[in-house]
GROMACS .gro file of C-alpha atoms in nm:
model
  433
    1UNK     CA    1   8.113   8.392  10.044
    2UNK     CA    2   8.087   8.107  10.296
    3UNK     CA    3   8.018   8.315  10.590
    4UNK     CA    4   7.758   8.491  10.398
    5UNK     CA    5   7.592   8.170  10.300
    6UNK     CA    6   7.592   8.034  10.655
    7UNK     CA    7   7.428   8.320  10.780
    8UNK     CA    8   7.117   8.257  10.542
    9UNK     CA    9   6.790   8.091  10.676
   10UNK     CA   10   6.768   7.727  10.560
   11UNK     CA   11   6.553   7.673  10.274
   12UNK     CA   12   6.233   7.459  10.406
   13UNK     CA   13   6.216   7.150  10.174
   14UNK     CA   14   5.876   7.045   9.986
   15UNK     CA   15   5.738   6.797  10.225
   16UNK     CA   16   5.605   6.536   9.956
   17UNK     CA   17   5.475   6.311  10.228
   18UNK     CA   18   5.279   6.582  10.403
   19UNK     CA   19   5.097   6.686  10.103
   20UNK     CA   20   5.016   6.357  10.007
   21UNK     CA   21   4.828   6.287  10.344
   22UNK     CA   22   4.625   6.590  10.330
   23UNK     CA   23   4.556   6.551   9.937
   24UNK     CA   24   4.431   6.191  10.009
   25UNK     CA   25   4.246   6.333  10.323
   26UNK     CA   26   4.067   6.573  10.092
   27UNK     CA   27   4.016   6.338   9.824
   28UNK     CA   28   3.872   6.061  10.080
   29UNK     CA   29   3.614   6.357  10.187
   30UNK     CA   30   3.561   6.428   9.839
   31UNK     CA   31   3.473   6.074   9.704
   32UNK     CA   32   3.291   5.933  10.018
   33UNK     CA   33   2.951   6.019   9.943
   34UNK     CA   34   2.982   5.845   9.602
   35UNK     CA   35   3.073   5.515   9.760
   36UNK     CA   36   2.869   5.539  10.032
   37UNK     CA   37   2.565   5.734   9.895
   38UNK     CA   38   2.255   5.604  10.057
   39UNK     CA   39   2.078   5.795  10.310
   40UNK     CA   40   2.214   5.573  10.594
   41UNK     CA   41   2.560   5.637  10.447
   42UNK     CA   42   2.528   6.007  10.432
   43UNK     CA   43   2.393   6.046  10.762
   44UNK     CA   44   2.705   5.834  10.917
   45UNK     CA   45   2.962   6.027  10.720
   46UNK     CA   46   2.812   6.358  10.827
   47UNK     CA   47   2.818   6.250  11.188
   48UNK     CA   48   3.175   6.149  11.162
   49UNK     CA   49   3.292   6.477  11.042
   50UNK     CA   50   3.093   6.634  11.329
   51UNK     CA   51   3.263   6.390  11.578
   52UNK     CA   52   3.589   6.434  11.413
   53UNK     CA   53   3.600   6.805  11.488
   54UNK     CA   54   3.468   6.746  11.850
   55UNK     CA   55   3.725   6.464  11.942
   56UNK     CA   56   3.995   6.661  11.800
   57UNK     CA   57   3.908   6.965  12.002
   58UNK     CA   58   3.898   6.788  12.308
   59UNK     CA   59   4.229   6.625  12.260
   60UNK     CA   60   4.367   6.999  12.252
   61UNK     CA   61   4.287   6.949  12.613
   62UNK     CA   62   4.342   6.581  12.719
   63UNK     CA   63   4.633   6.496  12.464
   64UNK     CA   64   4.817   6.790  12.397
   65UNK     CA   65   4.760   6.981  12.736
   66UNK     CA   66   4.718   6.685  12.995
   67UNK     CA   67   4.379   6.844  13.109
   68UNK     CA   68   4.124   6.580  13.176
   69UNK     CA   69   3.793   6.736  13.131
   70UNK     CA   70   3.432   6.577  13.200
   71UNK     CA   71   3.254   6.855  13.056
   72UNK     CA   72   3.355   6.927  12.709
   73UNK     CA   73   2.981   6.885  12.588
   74UNK     CA   74   2.912   7.203  12.749
   75UNK     CA   75   3.074   7.375  12.469
   76UNK     CA   76   2.963   7.166  12.182
   77UNK     CA   77   2.605   7.162  12.308
   78UNK     CA   78   2.595   7.537  12.373
   79UNK     CA   79   2.755   7.601  12.066
   80UNK     CA   80   2.457   7.392  11.910
   81UNK     CA   81   2.214   7.585  12.087
   82UNK     CA   82   2.350   7.897  11.973
   83UNK     CA   83   2.372   7.806  11.622
   84UNK     CA   84   1.984   7.668  11.607
   85UNK     CA   85   1.850   7.995  11.766
   86UNK     CA   86   2.077   8.197  11.514
   87UNK     CA   87   1.914   7.964  11.232
   88UNK     CA   88   1.579   8.041  11.345
   89UNK     CA   89   1.624   8.411  11.323
   90UNK     CA   90   1.772   8.411  10.952
   91UNK     CA   91   1.433   8.189  10.924
   92UNK     CA   92   1.224   8.467  11.044
   93UNK     CA   93   1.416   8.749  10.849
   94UNK     CA   94   1.554   8.919  11.177
   95UNK     CA   95   1.887   8.813  11.074
   96UNK     CA   96   2.108   8.823  10.744
   97UNK     CA   97   2.332   8.546  10.737
   98UNK     CA   98   2.406   8.250  10.507
   99UNK     CA   99   2.310   7.922  10.632
  100UNK     CA  100   2.676   7.797  10.553
  101UNK     CA  101   2.806   8.050  10.828
  102UNK     CA  102   2.606   7.939  11.097
  103UNK     CA  103   2.865   7.692  11.233
  104UNK     CA  104   3.058   7.995  11.287
  105UNK     CA  105   2.811   8.141  11.532
  106UNK     CA  106   2.836   7.792  11.722
  107UNK     CA  107   3.218   7.840  11.746
  108UNK     CA  108   3.208   8.212  11.854
  109UNK     CA  109   2.940   8.066  12.102
  110UNK     CA  110   3.208   7.791  12.244
  111UNK     CA  111   3.468   8.042  12.239
  112UNK     CA  112   3.295   8.286  12.477
  113UNK     CA  113   3.143   8.056  12.702
  114UNK     CA  114   3.526   7.893  12.719
  115UNK     CA  115   3.626   8.257  12.821
  116UNK     CA  116   3.401   8.232  13.086
  117UNK     CA  117   3.420   7.912  13.230
  118UNK     CA  118   3.768   7.851  13.151
  119UNK     CA  119   3.877   8.148  13.356
  120UNK     CA  120   3.770   7.927  13.639
  121UNK     CA  121   3.847   7.592  13.536
  122UNK     CA  122   4.205   7.632  13.438
  123UNK     CA  123   4.318   7.809  13.737
  124UNK     CA  124   4.343   7.449  13.869
  125UNK     CA  125   4.521   7.159  13.721
  126UNK     CA  126   4.512   6.753  13.761
  127UNK     CA  127   4.195   6.600  13.940
  128UNK     CA  128   4.099   6.952  14.067
  129UNK     CA  129   4.035   7.068  13.696
  130UNK     CA  130   3.849   6.756  13.609
  131UNK     CA  131   3.610   6.797  13.901
  132UNK     CA  132   3.547   7.157  13.821
  133UNK     CA  133   3.479   7.078  13.474
  134UNK     CA  134   3.253   6.769  13.594
  135UNK     CA  135   3.065   7.043  13.811
  136UNK     CA  136   3.013   7.291  13.538
  137UNK     CA  137   2.875   7.027  13.317
  138UNK     CA  138   2.641   6.903  13.569
  139UNK     CA  139   2.541   7.260  13.646
  140UNK     CA  140   2.464   7.353  13.255
  141UNK     CA  141   2.271   7.043  13.224
  142UNK     CA  142   2.066   7.131  13.522
  143UNK     CA  143   2.003   7.487  13.370
  144UNK     CA  144   1.913   7.315  13.049
  145UNK     CA  145   1.602   7.170  13.213
  146UNK     CA  146   1.526   7.483  13.417
  147UNK     CA  147   1.568   7.755  13.145
  148UNK     CA  148   1.326   7.641  12.867
  149UNK     CA  149   1.301   7.958  12.709
  150UNK     CA  150   1.631   7.901  12.575
  151UNK     CA  151   1.696   7.541  12.590
  152UNK     CA  152   1.349   7.444  12.475
  153UNK     CA  153   1.262   7.199  12.752
  154UNK     CA  154   1.217   6.839  12.723
  155UNK     CA  155   1.130   6.888  12.339
  156UNK     CA  156   1.427   7.100  12.249
  157UNK     CA  157   1.467   7.382  11.984
  158UNK     CA  158   1.415   7.285  11.630
  159UNK     CA  159   1.498   7.505  11.292
  160UNK     CA  160   1.477   7.469  10.949
  161UNK     CA  161   1.818   7.474  10.741
  162UNK     CA  162   1.654   7.536  10.430
  163UNK     CA  163   1.640   7.920  10.550
  164UNK     CA  164   1.729   8.245  10.323
  165UNK     CA  165   1.764   8.252   9.942
  166UNK     CA  166   1.955   7.944   9.767
  167UNK     CA  167   2.298   8.014   9.665
  168UNK     CA  168   2.389   7.851   9.331
  169UNK     CA  169   2.083   7.615   9.378
  170UNK     CA  170   2.228   7.481   9.721
  171UNK     CA  171   1.963   7.510   9.944
  172UNK     CA  172   2.118   7.232  10.240
  173UNK     CA  173   1.786   7.044  10.196
  174UNK     CA  174   1.936   6.741  10.047
  175UNK     CA  175   2.176   6.537  10.277
  176UNK     CA  176   2.450   6.512  10.029
  177UNK     CA  177   2.458   6.919  10.038
  178UNK     CA  178   2.475   6.916  10.397
  179UNK     CA  179   2.755   6.664  10.385
  180UNK     CA  180   2.968   6.871  10.187
  181UNK     CA  181   2.948   7.176  10.391
  182UNK     CA  182   3.018   6.943  10.705
  183UNK     CA  183   3.333   6.784  10.489
  184UNK     CA  184   3.483   7.175  10.427
  185UNK     CA  185   3.449   7.260  10.778
  186UNK     CA  186   3.602   6.923  10.880
  187UNK     CA  187   3.905   6.969  10.631
  188UNK     CA  188   3.947   7.317  10.734
  189UNK     CA  189   3.906   7.284  11.128
  190UNK     CA  190   4.140   6.961  11.107
  191UNK     CA  191   4.413   7.180  10.926
  192UNK     CA  192   4.378   7.440  11.177
  193UNK     CA  193   4.419   7.230  11.467
  194UNK     CA  194   4.719   7.058  11.328
  195UNK     CA  195   4.860   7.400  11.261
  196UNK     CA  196   4.810   7.470  11.624
  197UNK     CA  197   5.040   7.179  11.739
  198UNK     CA  198   5.328   7.336  11.548
  199UNK     CA  199   5.280   7.712  11.678
  200UNK     CA  200   5.490   7.816  11.990
  201UNK     CA  201   5.171   7.802  12.199
  202UNK     CA  202   5.094   7.452  12.074
  203UNK     CA  203   5.452   7.370  12.183
  204UNK     CA  204   5.427   7.517  12.510
  205UNK     CA  205   5.122   7.348  12.593
  206UNK     CA  206   5.280   7.015  12.536
  207UNK     CA  207   5.553   7.160  12.768
  208UNK     CA  208   5.276   7.238  13.033
  209UNK     CA  209   5.170   6.874  12.998
  210UNK     CA  210   5.505   6.733  13.083
  211UNK     CA  211   5.692   6.931  13.335
  212UNK     CA  212   5.442   7.245  13.440
  213UNK     CA  213   5.716   7.319  13.732
  214UNK     CA  214   6.021   7.366  13.471
  215UNK     CA  215   5.795   7.583  13.239
  216UNK     CA  216   5.705   7.834  13.518
  217UNK     CA  217   6.079   7.816  13.628
  218UNK     CA  218   6.183   7.968  13.279
  219UNK     CA  219   5.922   8.256  13.322
  220UNK     CA  220   5.570   8.120  13.154
  221UNK     CA  221   5.271   8.165  13.314
  222UNK     CA  222   5.116   7.778  13.290
  223UNK     CA  223   4.740   7.905  13.404
  224UNK     CA  224   4.746   8.159  13.086
  225UNK     CA  225   4.899   7.865  12.837
  226UNK     CA  226   4.614   7.638  12.964
  227UNK     CA  227   4.329   7.892  12.947
  228UNK     CA  228   4.460   8.027  12.581
  229UNK     CA  229   4.419   7.625  12.473
  230UNK     CA  230   4.097   7.594  12.665
  231UNK     CA  231   3.947   7.892  12.470
  232UNK     CA  232   4.083   7.782  12.107
  233UNK     CA  233   3.920   7.409  12.197
  234UNK     CA  234   3.616   7.586  12.268
  235UNK     CA  235   3.590   7.747  11.937
  236UNK     CA  236   3.646   7.433  11.761
  237UNK     CA  237   3.389   7.225  11.976
  238UNK     CA  238   3.140   7.505  11.898
  239UNK     CA  239   3.189   7.460  11.531
  240UNK     CA  240   3.111   7.116  11.579
  241UNK     CA  241   2.821   7.199  11.791
  242UNK     CA  242   2.718   7.426  11.494
  243UNK     CA  243   2.748   7.159  11.223
  244UNK     CA  244   2.520   6.916  11.446
  245UNK     CA  245   2.242   7.174  11.472
  246UNK     CA  246   2.246   7.214  11.087
  247UNK     CA  247   2.273   6.822  11.038
  248UNK     CA  248   1.976   6.720  11.258
  249UNK     CA  249   1.793   7.047  11.271
  250UNK     CA  250   1.712   7.011  11.634
  251UNK     CA  251   1.879   7.050  11.953
  252UNK     CA  252   1.781   6.891  12.297
  253UNK     CA  253   1.930   6.895  12.630
  254UNK     CA  254   2.104   6.573  12.573
  255UNK     CA  255   2.377   6.753  12.389
  256UNK     CA  256   2.515   6.922  12.729
  257UNK     CA  257   2.476   6.582  12.904
  258UNK     CA  258   2.750   6.383  13.101
  259UNK     CA  259   2.686   6.107  12.846
  260UNK     CA  260   2.839   6.308  12.578
  261UNK     CA  261   3.133   6.456  12.744
  262UNK     CA  262   3.219   6.072  12.845
  263UNK     CA  263   3.170   5.962  12.476
  264UNK     CA  264   3.427   6.237  12.381
  265UNK     CA  265   3.662   6.111  12.634
  266UNK     CA  266   3.608   5.768  12.586
  267UNK     CA  267   3.659   5.760  12.209
  268UNK     CA  268   3.962   5.986  12.196
  269UNK     CA  269   4.133   5.761  12.441
  270UNK     CA  270   4.028   5.465  12.230
  271UNK     CA  271   4.144   5.646  11.891
  272UNK     CA  272   4.486   5.742  12.069
  273UNK     CA  273   4.517   6.065  12.256
  274UNK     CA  274   4.887   6.081  12.246
  275UNK     CA  275   4.878   6.102  11.836
  276UNK     CA  276   4.713   6.380  11.633
  277UNK     CA  277   4.535   6.116  11.405
  278UNK     CA  278   4.417   5.950  11.703
  279UNK     CA  279   4.105   6.141  11.758
  280UNK     CA  280   4.030   6.124  11.401
  281UNK     CA  281   3.982   5.757  11.456
  282UNK     CA  282   3.810   5.787  11.756
  283UNK     CA  283   3.537   6.003  11.598
  284UNK     CA  284   3.491   5.740  11.347
  285UNK     CA  285   3.467   5.455  11.614
  286UNK     CA  286   3.214   5.704  11.796
  287UNK     CA  287   2.961   5.719  11.535
  288UNK     CA  288   3.024   5.355  11.418
  289UNK     CA  289   2.928   5.259  11.795
  290UNK     CA  290   2.654   5.512  11.820
  291UNK     CA  291   2.450   5.425  11.527
  292UNK     CA  292   2.554   5.089  11.382
  293UNK     CA  293   2.627   4.897  11.698
  294UNK     CA  294   2.346   5.030  11.884
  295UNK     CA  295   2.137   4.859  11.610
  296UNK     CA  296   2.278   4.553  11.644
  297UNK     CA  297   2.248   4.488  12.018
  298UNK     CA  298   2.083   4.626  12.314
  299UNK     CA  299   2.396   4.565  12.531
  300UNK     CA  300   2.599   4.784  12.323
  301UNK     CA  301   2.693   5.002  12.610
  302UNK     CA  302   2.850   4.710  12.789
  303UNK     CA  303   3.039   4.593  12.509
  304UNK     CA  304   3.173   4.945  12.473
  305UNK     CA  305   3.279   4.945  12.843
  306UNK     CA  306   3.428   4.592  12.786
  307UNK     CA  307   3.634   4.746  12.481
  308UNK     CA  308   3.749   5.034  12.690
  309UNK     CA  309   3.850   4.786  12.971
  310UNK     CA  310   4.059   4.584  12.716
  311UNK     CA  311   4.237   4.887  12.581
  312UNK     CA  312   4.319   5.009  12.922
  313UNK     CA  313   4.475   4.725  13.008
  314UNK     CA  314   4.665   4.609  12.703
  315UNK     CA  315   4.696   4.890  12.474
  316UNK     CA  316   4.673   5.219  12.669
  317UNK     CA  317   4.808   5.430  12.363
  318UNK     CA  318   4.509   5.353  12.189
  319UNK     CA  319   4.462   5.247  11.852
  320UNK     CA  320   4.686   5.502  11.671
  321UNK     CA  321   4.986   5.378  11.904
  322UNK     CA  322   4.937   5.047  11.783
  323UNK     CA  323   4.950   5.173  11.437
  324UNK     CA  324   5.279   5.365  11.492
  325UNK     CA  325   5.436   5.117  11.661
  326UNK     CA  326   5.389   4.873  11.364
  327UNK     CA  327   5.495   5.125  11.111
  328UNK     CA  328   5.812   5.133  11.323
  329UNK     CA  329   5.871   4.758  11.317
  330UNK     CA  330   5.791   4.763  10.940
  331UNK     CA  331   6.050   5.049  10.889
  332UNK     CA  332   6.329   4.830  10.966
  333UNK     CA  333   6.187   4.510  10.782
  334UNK     CA  334   6.060   4.314  11.104
  335UNK     CA  335   5.666   4.308  11.069
  336UNK     CA  336   5.650   4.000  10.878
  337UNK     CA  337   5.797   3.802  11.178
  338UNK     CA  338   5.511   3.903  11.377
  339UNK     CA  339   5.243   3.772  11.101
  340UNK     CA  340   5.195   3.450  11.281
  341UNK     CA  341   5.172   3.609  11.624
  342UNK     CA  342   4.918   3.855  11.526
  343UNK     CA  343   4.685   3.588  11.368
  344UNK     CA  344   4.694   3.366  11.667
  345UNK     CA  345   4.607   3.661  11.879
  346UNK     CA  346   4.317   3.759  11.624
  347UNK     CA  347   4.213   3.419  11.655
  348UNK     CA  348   4.206   3.382  12.016
  349UNK     CA  349   4.056   3.717  12.086
  350UNK     CA  350   3.733   3.640  11.841
  351UNK     CA  351   3.665   3.300  12.035
  352UNK     CA  352   3.686   3.502  12.329
  353UNK     CA  353   3.463   3.755  12.235
  354UNK     CA  354   3.218   3.498  12.099
  355UNK     CA  355   3.184   3.325  12.451
  356UNK     CA  356   3.187   3.654  12.615
  357UNK     CA  357   2.907   3.800  12.364
  358UNK     CA  358   2.698   3.497  12.410
  359UNK     CA  359   2.685   3.521  12.776
  360UNK     CA  360   2.585   3.896  12.745
  361UNK     CA  361   2.325   3.839  12.511
  362UNK     CA  362   2.155   3.584  12.707
  363UNK     CA  363   2.196   3.811  13.031
  364UNK     CA  364   2.015   4.058  12.836
  365UNK     CA  365   1.744   3.841  12.708
  366UNK     CA  366   1.668   3.722  13.042
  367UNK     CA  367   1.643   4.086  13.181
  368UNK     CA  368   1.460   4.243  12.906
  369UNK     CA  369   1.314   3.975  12.665
  370UNK     CA  370   1.146   3.731  12.888
  371UNK     CA  371   0.807   3.739  12.710
  372UNK     CA  372   0.973   3.613  12.373
  373UNK     CA  373   1.038   3.294  12.562
  374UNK     CA  374   1.402   3.152  12.624
  375UNK     CA  375   1.517   3.089  12.281
  376UNK     CA  376   1.751   3.364  12.097
  377UNK     CA  377   1.926   3.403  11.758
  378UNK     CA  378   2.293   3.467  11.817
  379UNK     CA  379   2.506   3.477  11.494
  380UNK     CA  380   2.297   3.196  11.338
  381UNK     CA  381   2.281   2.969  11.638
  382UNK     CA  382   1.976   2.904  11.868
  383UNK     CA  383   2.063   2.976  12.238
  384UNK     CA  384   1.851   2.877  12.528
  385UNK     CA  385   1.887   3.157  12.816
  386UNK     CA  386   1.733   2.930  13.062
  387UNK     CA  387   1.943   2.600  12.944
  388UNK     CA  388   2.232   2.485  13.135
  389UNK     CA  389   2.388   2.377  12.818
  390UNK     CA  390   2.390   2.708  12.660
  391UNK     CA  391   2.536   2.873  12.975
  392UNK     CA  392   2.811   2.598  13.004
  393UNK     CA  393   2.916   2.623  12.627
  394UNK     CA  394   2.945   2.998  12.660
  395UNK     CA  395   3.154   2.984  12.957
  396UNK     CA  396   3.374   2.718  12.823
  397UNK     CA  397   3.439   2.894  12.501
  398UNK     CA  398   3.504   3.237  12.676
  399UNK     CA  399   3.724   3.067  12.894
  400UNK     CA  400   3.930   2.868  12.660
  401UNK     CA  401   3.952   3.205  12.408
  402UNK     CA  402   4.079   3.375  12.727
  403UNK     CA  403   4.347   3.111  12.809
  404UNK     CA  404   4.441   3.103  12.432
  405UNK     CA  405   4.466   3.517  12.425
  406UNK     CA  406   4.720   3.509  12.758
  407UNK     CA  407   4.932   3.220  12.600
  408UNK     CA  408   4.973   3.395  12.277
  409UNK     CA  409   4.991   3.737  12.409
  410UNK     CA  410   5.285   3.625  12.638
  411UNK     CA  411   5.468   3.475  12.369
  412UNK     CA  412   5.392   3.764  12.144
  413UNK     CA  413   5.540   4.006  12.423
  414UNK     CA  414   5.831   3.808  12.432
  415UNK     CA  415   5.891   3.788  12.044
  416UNK     CA  416   5.801   4.188  12.014
  417UNK     CA  417   6.048   4.264  12.317
  418UNK     CA  418   6.327   4.099  12.140
  419UNK     CA  419   6.241   4.292  11.785
  420UNK     CA  420   6.242   4.613  11.970
  421UNK     CA  421   6.576   4.530  12.135
  422UNK     CA  422   6.717   4.455  11.828
  423UNK     CA  423   6.605   4.784  11.659
  424UNK     CA  424   6.718   4.987  11.957
  425UNK     CA  425   7.066   4.821  11.907
  426UNK     CA  426   7.057   4.909  11.521
  427UNK     CA  427   6.977   5.256  11.609
  428UNK     CA  428   7.255   5.287  11.849
  429UNK     CA  429   7.501   5.126  11.586
  430UNK     CA  430   7.388   5.419  11.344
  431UNK     CA  431   7.425   5.686  11.576
  432UNK     CA  432   7.796   5.571  11.668
  433UNK     CA  433   7.910   5.522  11.297
   0.00000   0.00000   0.00000
C-alpha cells in the first residue's frame, strides 16, 4: 500500500495567493474606468494596457533571455501598420473580420517579422546581438520614410475603428469600449506571458541567459532557444501595436523609431527586468511620463534621464527589486526598524530634487523662453533666471540635499546590511534545525 502511494504523482494544492493576485488584477482592470472615468483618464488607462503588453514582451528578451535589444519598436510598429491596413480593408468591405480581432492581425505581423529578422539577430548574442537589432531598427525606420505607399509618409496611415456592423451595440466609438477591449487583451496577454515563464522553454531561456555554455554542453541549441523566444516576443509586441492602432486610429513612422525602442528599454529597466511584474510597473510609468510629465515641464526628457541615472547608481534592480527586498524584510518583522531611515532618505531626496529641478527649469527658461522675461514660476515661487540669488539658492539647496542624501544613505546601508545579515543567520538556523 505504501509502495503504491509513493508512485502516485503529488496532488497540486490550490494556490490561494496566485488566484487572489490574478483576481485582483482582473478586478482592477474592470473597475479602473469607473474610478478614472474622464476622457483623459480613459486615454491614460488605455495606453497603460498597451504599454504593459509591450514592456512585458520586451522583457521576454531582456529580463528572461538576457538579450539587449535596441529595435523592439520594429515589431510593435510593424504590427500597428499591418493592423491599420487590415482595419481599412474591413472599412472598405474587402475583408470580413470583427474589429475586436484586428490586434491579432498585428500579433501575427509581429510574429512574421520576428521569424524573418530573428533568424539573423539571434545567431549572435551579447553586444553583437544588440548592435544588429539597432541596425535593423534604423533600417526599418529609414524604409518607413522611403515607402509611403505602405507607411503613409510623414502623415502616416489613418483608419476608422467604427468599421463593420455593431455587435450587441458595441461600435468601439466610445473610448470606454476601446478601453475594455484593451483590458481583455491585456489580461489574456499578461496571463499567457506569465504561463510562458513556467514552461520548459521559458526555463531553458533563463538557463541560456545565465550560462549558455552549460546549456550547449547538455545538448540544447542556444540559438534555437533564443530564436523561439524572439518569435513569441514579436507576437505579443505586435498585439500591443495592433491595440495602439485601434486606440489612436492613426499610425506614423514614429512608432518604429529608435526613441520608442529606447522607451521600452528604459521603462522596463526602471520597473525591474528581473521580476515578472517589473515591466508592468514600467509600462505604467512610461505612460505617466509620456503623457503627464511631458505636460508639466519642457525638460521632461532630462528628468527621465536623471531618474534613470539615479536608479542605475542606487537601485539597479528597478522598482520591483526594491519592493521584493522590503517584502522579505517585512516577512521577518524588521521593516519597522527602517521606517525612520526611509523617511530621512525621502526628505533628503525631495530637497535634492527641488534644487536640481530649479536649476533645470531656469536653464530651460533661458534657452527656450527668453521672450517672456527672466521670471518664472516654480512650485509657487518666483525665480529670476538671470538673477544670481536664484542660482545660488538653487545650487545650495541641491548641494545640501545631496549631502543629506549621501549621509542618510550610508547610515541606511549599514542598518540594512545588519538586518540582512541577521535574516541570513535566521535562515541558516532554520535549515540546520
